[in-house]
Coordinates of C-alpha atoms in Angstrom, one line a residue:
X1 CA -47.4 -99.2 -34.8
X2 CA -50.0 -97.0 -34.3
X3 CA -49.1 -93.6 -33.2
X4 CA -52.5 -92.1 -32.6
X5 CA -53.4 -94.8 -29.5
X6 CA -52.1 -93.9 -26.2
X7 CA -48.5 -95.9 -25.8
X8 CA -49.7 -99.2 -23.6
X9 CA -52.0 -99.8 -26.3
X10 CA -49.6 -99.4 -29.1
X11 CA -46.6 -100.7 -27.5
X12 CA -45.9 -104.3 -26.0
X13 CA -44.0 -103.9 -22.0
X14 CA -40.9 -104.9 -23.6
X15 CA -40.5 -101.7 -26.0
X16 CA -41.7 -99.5 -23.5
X17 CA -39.5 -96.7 -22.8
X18 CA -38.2 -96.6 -19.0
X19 CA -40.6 -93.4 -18.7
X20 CA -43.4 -95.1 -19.9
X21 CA -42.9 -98.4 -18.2
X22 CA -42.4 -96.7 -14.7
X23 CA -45.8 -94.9 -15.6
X24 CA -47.8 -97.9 -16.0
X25 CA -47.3 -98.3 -12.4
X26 CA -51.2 -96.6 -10.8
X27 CA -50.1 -96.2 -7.3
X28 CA -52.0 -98.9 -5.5
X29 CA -49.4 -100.4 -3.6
X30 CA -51.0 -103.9 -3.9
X31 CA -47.3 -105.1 -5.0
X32 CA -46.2 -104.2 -1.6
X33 CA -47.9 -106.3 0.4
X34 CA -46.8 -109.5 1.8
X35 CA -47.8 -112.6 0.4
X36 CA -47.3 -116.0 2.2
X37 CA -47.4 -119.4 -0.4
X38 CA -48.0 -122.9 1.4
X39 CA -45.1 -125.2 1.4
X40 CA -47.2 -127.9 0.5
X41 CA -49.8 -126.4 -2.1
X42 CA -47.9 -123.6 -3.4
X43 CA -51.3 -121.6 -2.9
X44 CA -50.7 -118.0 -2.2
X45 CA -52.3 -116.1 0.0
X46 CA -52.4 -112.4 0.5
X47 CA -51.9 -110.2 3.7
X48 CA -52.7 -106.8 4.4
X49 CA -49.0 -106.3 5.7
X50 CA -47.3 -103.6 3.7
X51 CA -43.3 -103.5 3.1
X52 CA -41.6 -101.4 5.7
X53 CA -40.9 -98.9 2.5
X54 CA -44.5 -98.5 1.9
X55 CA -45.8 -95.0 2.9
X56 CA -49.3 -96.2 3.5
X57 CA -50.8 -92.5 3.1
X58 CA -49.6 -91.8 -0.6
X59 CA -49.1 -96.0 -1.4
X60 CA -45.2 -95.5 -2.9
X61 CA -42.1 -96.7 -2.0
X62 CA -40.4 -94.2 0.1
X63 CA -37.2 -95.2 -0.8
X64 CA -37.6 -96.0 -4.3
X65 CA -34.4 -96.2 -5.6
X66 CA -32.4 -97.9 -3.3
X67 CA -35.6 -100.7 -2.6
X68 CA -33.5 -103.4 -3.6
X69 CA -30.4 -102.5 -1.3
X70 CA -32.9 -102.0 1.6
X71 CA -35.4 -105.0 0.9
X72 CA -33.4 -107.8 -0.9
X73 CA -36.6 -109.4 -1.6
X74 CA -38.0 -106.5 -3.3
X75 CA -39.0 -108.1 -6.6
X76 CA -37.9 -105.6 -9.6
X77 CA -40.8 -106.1 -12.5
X78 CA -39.8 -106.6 -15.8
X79 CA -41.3 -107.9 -18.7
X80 CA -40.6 -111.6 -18.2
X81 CA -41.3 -111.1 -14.3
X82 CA -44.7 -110.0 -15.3
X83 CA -45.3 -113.3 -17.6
X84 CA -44.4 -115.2 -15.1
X85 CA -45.6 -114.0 -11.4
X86 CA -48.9 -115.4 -10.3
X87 CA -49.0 -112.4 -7.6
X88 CA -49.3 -109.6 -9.0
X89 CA -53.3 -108.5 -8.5
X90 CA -55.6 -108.4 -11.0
X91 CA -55.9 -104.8 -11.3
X92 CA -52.3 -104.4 -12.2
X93 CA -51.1 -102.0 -15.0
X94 CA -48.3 -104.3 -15.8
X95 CA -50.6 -107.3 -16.0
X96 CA -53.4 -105.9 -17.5
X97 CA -51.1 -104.6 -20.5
X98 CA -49.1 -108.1 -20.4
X99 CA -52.1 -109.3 -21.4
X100 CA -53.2 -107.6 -23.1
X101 CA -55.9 -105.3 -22.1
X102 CA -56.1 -101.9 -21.7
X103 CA -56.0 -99.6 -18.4
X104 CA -58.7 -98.7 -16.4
X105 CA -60.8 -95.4 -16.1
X106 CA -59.1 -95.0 -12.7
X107 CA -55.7 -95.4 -13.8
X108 CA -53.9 -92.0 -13.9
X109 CA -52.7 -92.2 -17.1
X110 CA -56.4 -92.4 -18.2
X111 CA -57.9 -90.2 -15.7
X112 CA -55.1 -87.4 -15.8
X113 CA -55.6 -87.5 -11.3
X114 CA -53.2 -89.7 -8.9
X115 CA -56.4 -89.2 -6.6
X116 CA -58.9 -91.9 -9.0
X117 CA -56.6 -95.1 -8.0
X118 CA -57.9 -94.5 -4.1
X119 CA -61.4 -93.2 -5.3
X120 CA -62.1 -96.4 -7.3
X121 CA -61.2 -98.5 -3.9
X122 CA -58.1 -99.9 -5.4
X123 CA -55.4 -98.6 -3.5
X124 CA -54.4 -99.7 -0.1
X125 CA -54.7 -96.8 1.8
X126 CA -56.5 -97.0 4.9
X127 CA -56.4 -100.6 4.6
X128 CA -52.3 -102.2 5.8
X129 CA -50.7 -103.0 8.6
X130 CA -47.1 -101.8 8.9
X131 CA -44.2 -104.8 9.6
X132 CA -43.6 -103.8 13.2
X133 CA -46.9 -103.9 14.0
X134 CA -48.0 -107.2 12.6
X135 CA -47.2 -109.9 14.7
X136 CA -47.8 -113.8 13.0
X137 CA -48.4 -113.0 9.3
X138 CA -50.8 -115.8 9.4
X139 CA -53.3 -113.7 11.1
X140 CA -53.4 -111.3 8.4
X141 CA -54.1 -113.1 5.4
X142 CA -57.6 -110.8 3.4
X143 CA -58.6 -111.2 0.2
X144 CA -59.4 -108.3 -1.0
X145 CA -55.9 -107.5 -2.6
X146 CA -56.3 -110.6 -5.0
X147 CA -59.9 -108.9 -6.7
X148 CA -61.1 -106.2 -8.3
X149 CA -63.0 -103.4 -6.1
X150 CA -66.5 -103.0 -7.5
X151 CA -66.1 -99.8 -7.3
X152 CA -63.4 -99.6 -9.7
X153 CA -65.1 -101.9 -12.1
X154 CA -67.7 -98.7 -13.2
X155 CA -66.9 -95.7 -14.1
X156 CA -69.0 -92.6 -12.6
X157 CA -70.9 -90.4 -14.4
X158 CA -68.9 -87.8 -12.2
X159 CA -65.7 -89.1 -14.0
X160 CA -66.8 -89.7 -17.5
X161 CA -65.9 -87.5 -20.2
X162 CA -68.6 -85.0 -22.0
X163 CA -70.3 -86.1 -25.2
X164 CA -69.9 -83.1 -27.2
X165 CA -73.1 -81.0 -27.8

């Protein structure tokens, strides 16, 4: 293993530490939205509909730890989940290092900031609709949660780290 590269390129999700699998996780809050799947297709379809645990303003769970107990259908990631979910988005820690691939310029274990995961256009602050407010799911269905923000596919010059001179 190679000790000099940061620990999600030099470790597979299923050596991770808990500490360093539970910072893979940026902050975008993507996870927490409802998805609806056709009954007939199996297509899924995403919503802008965030869990009733979603604070929309910071994009964690507020109730973390007891998510499960609260929302049974709270999916808990693990390293087989992430093999084997077709919903998680594409911008996803978990799945980009599942797969893989290394972590964004945004993500805050690259960038050192919390703030770059809402800069880059990848969180979804600003953009949910709480539960109670919701109404049919149906008539919240967006796509925007299953891409990748083009803002968050360059990184800017503000952002990029100094060539030495």
């Amino acid at each position: 293993m190679d000790t000099s590269a940061p620990f999600w390129r030099a470790k597979t999700l299923d050596v991770m530490t808990r500490a360093e699998w539970e910072s893979l996780c940026d902050g975008c809050g993507r996870c927490c939205l409802h998805k609806l799947r056709d009954d007939e297709t199996d297509r899924l379809a995403y919503t802008d509909i965030a869990c009733r645990l979603l604070d929309g303003e910071t994009c964690r769970c507020k109730d973390y730890a007891n998510r499960k107990k609260r929302v049974p259908d709270c999916v808990k990631l693990t390293p087989a989940r992430v093999a084997a979910v077709d919903w998680l988005p594409p911008t996803c820690a978990y799945r980009l290092v599942g797969e893989g691939r290394d972590l964004p310029w945004w993500h805050p274990l690259v960038s050192g900031r919390a703030e770059t995961v809402h800069e880059a256009g990848v969180s979804v602050r600003g953009r949910i609709v709480a539960e109670r407010d919701a109404g049919d799911f149906e008539d919240h269905v967006v796509s925007w949660p299953g891409r990748w923000p083009a803002k968050a596919r360059h990184q800017p010059a503000t952002t990029r780290p100094r060539k030495p001179g």
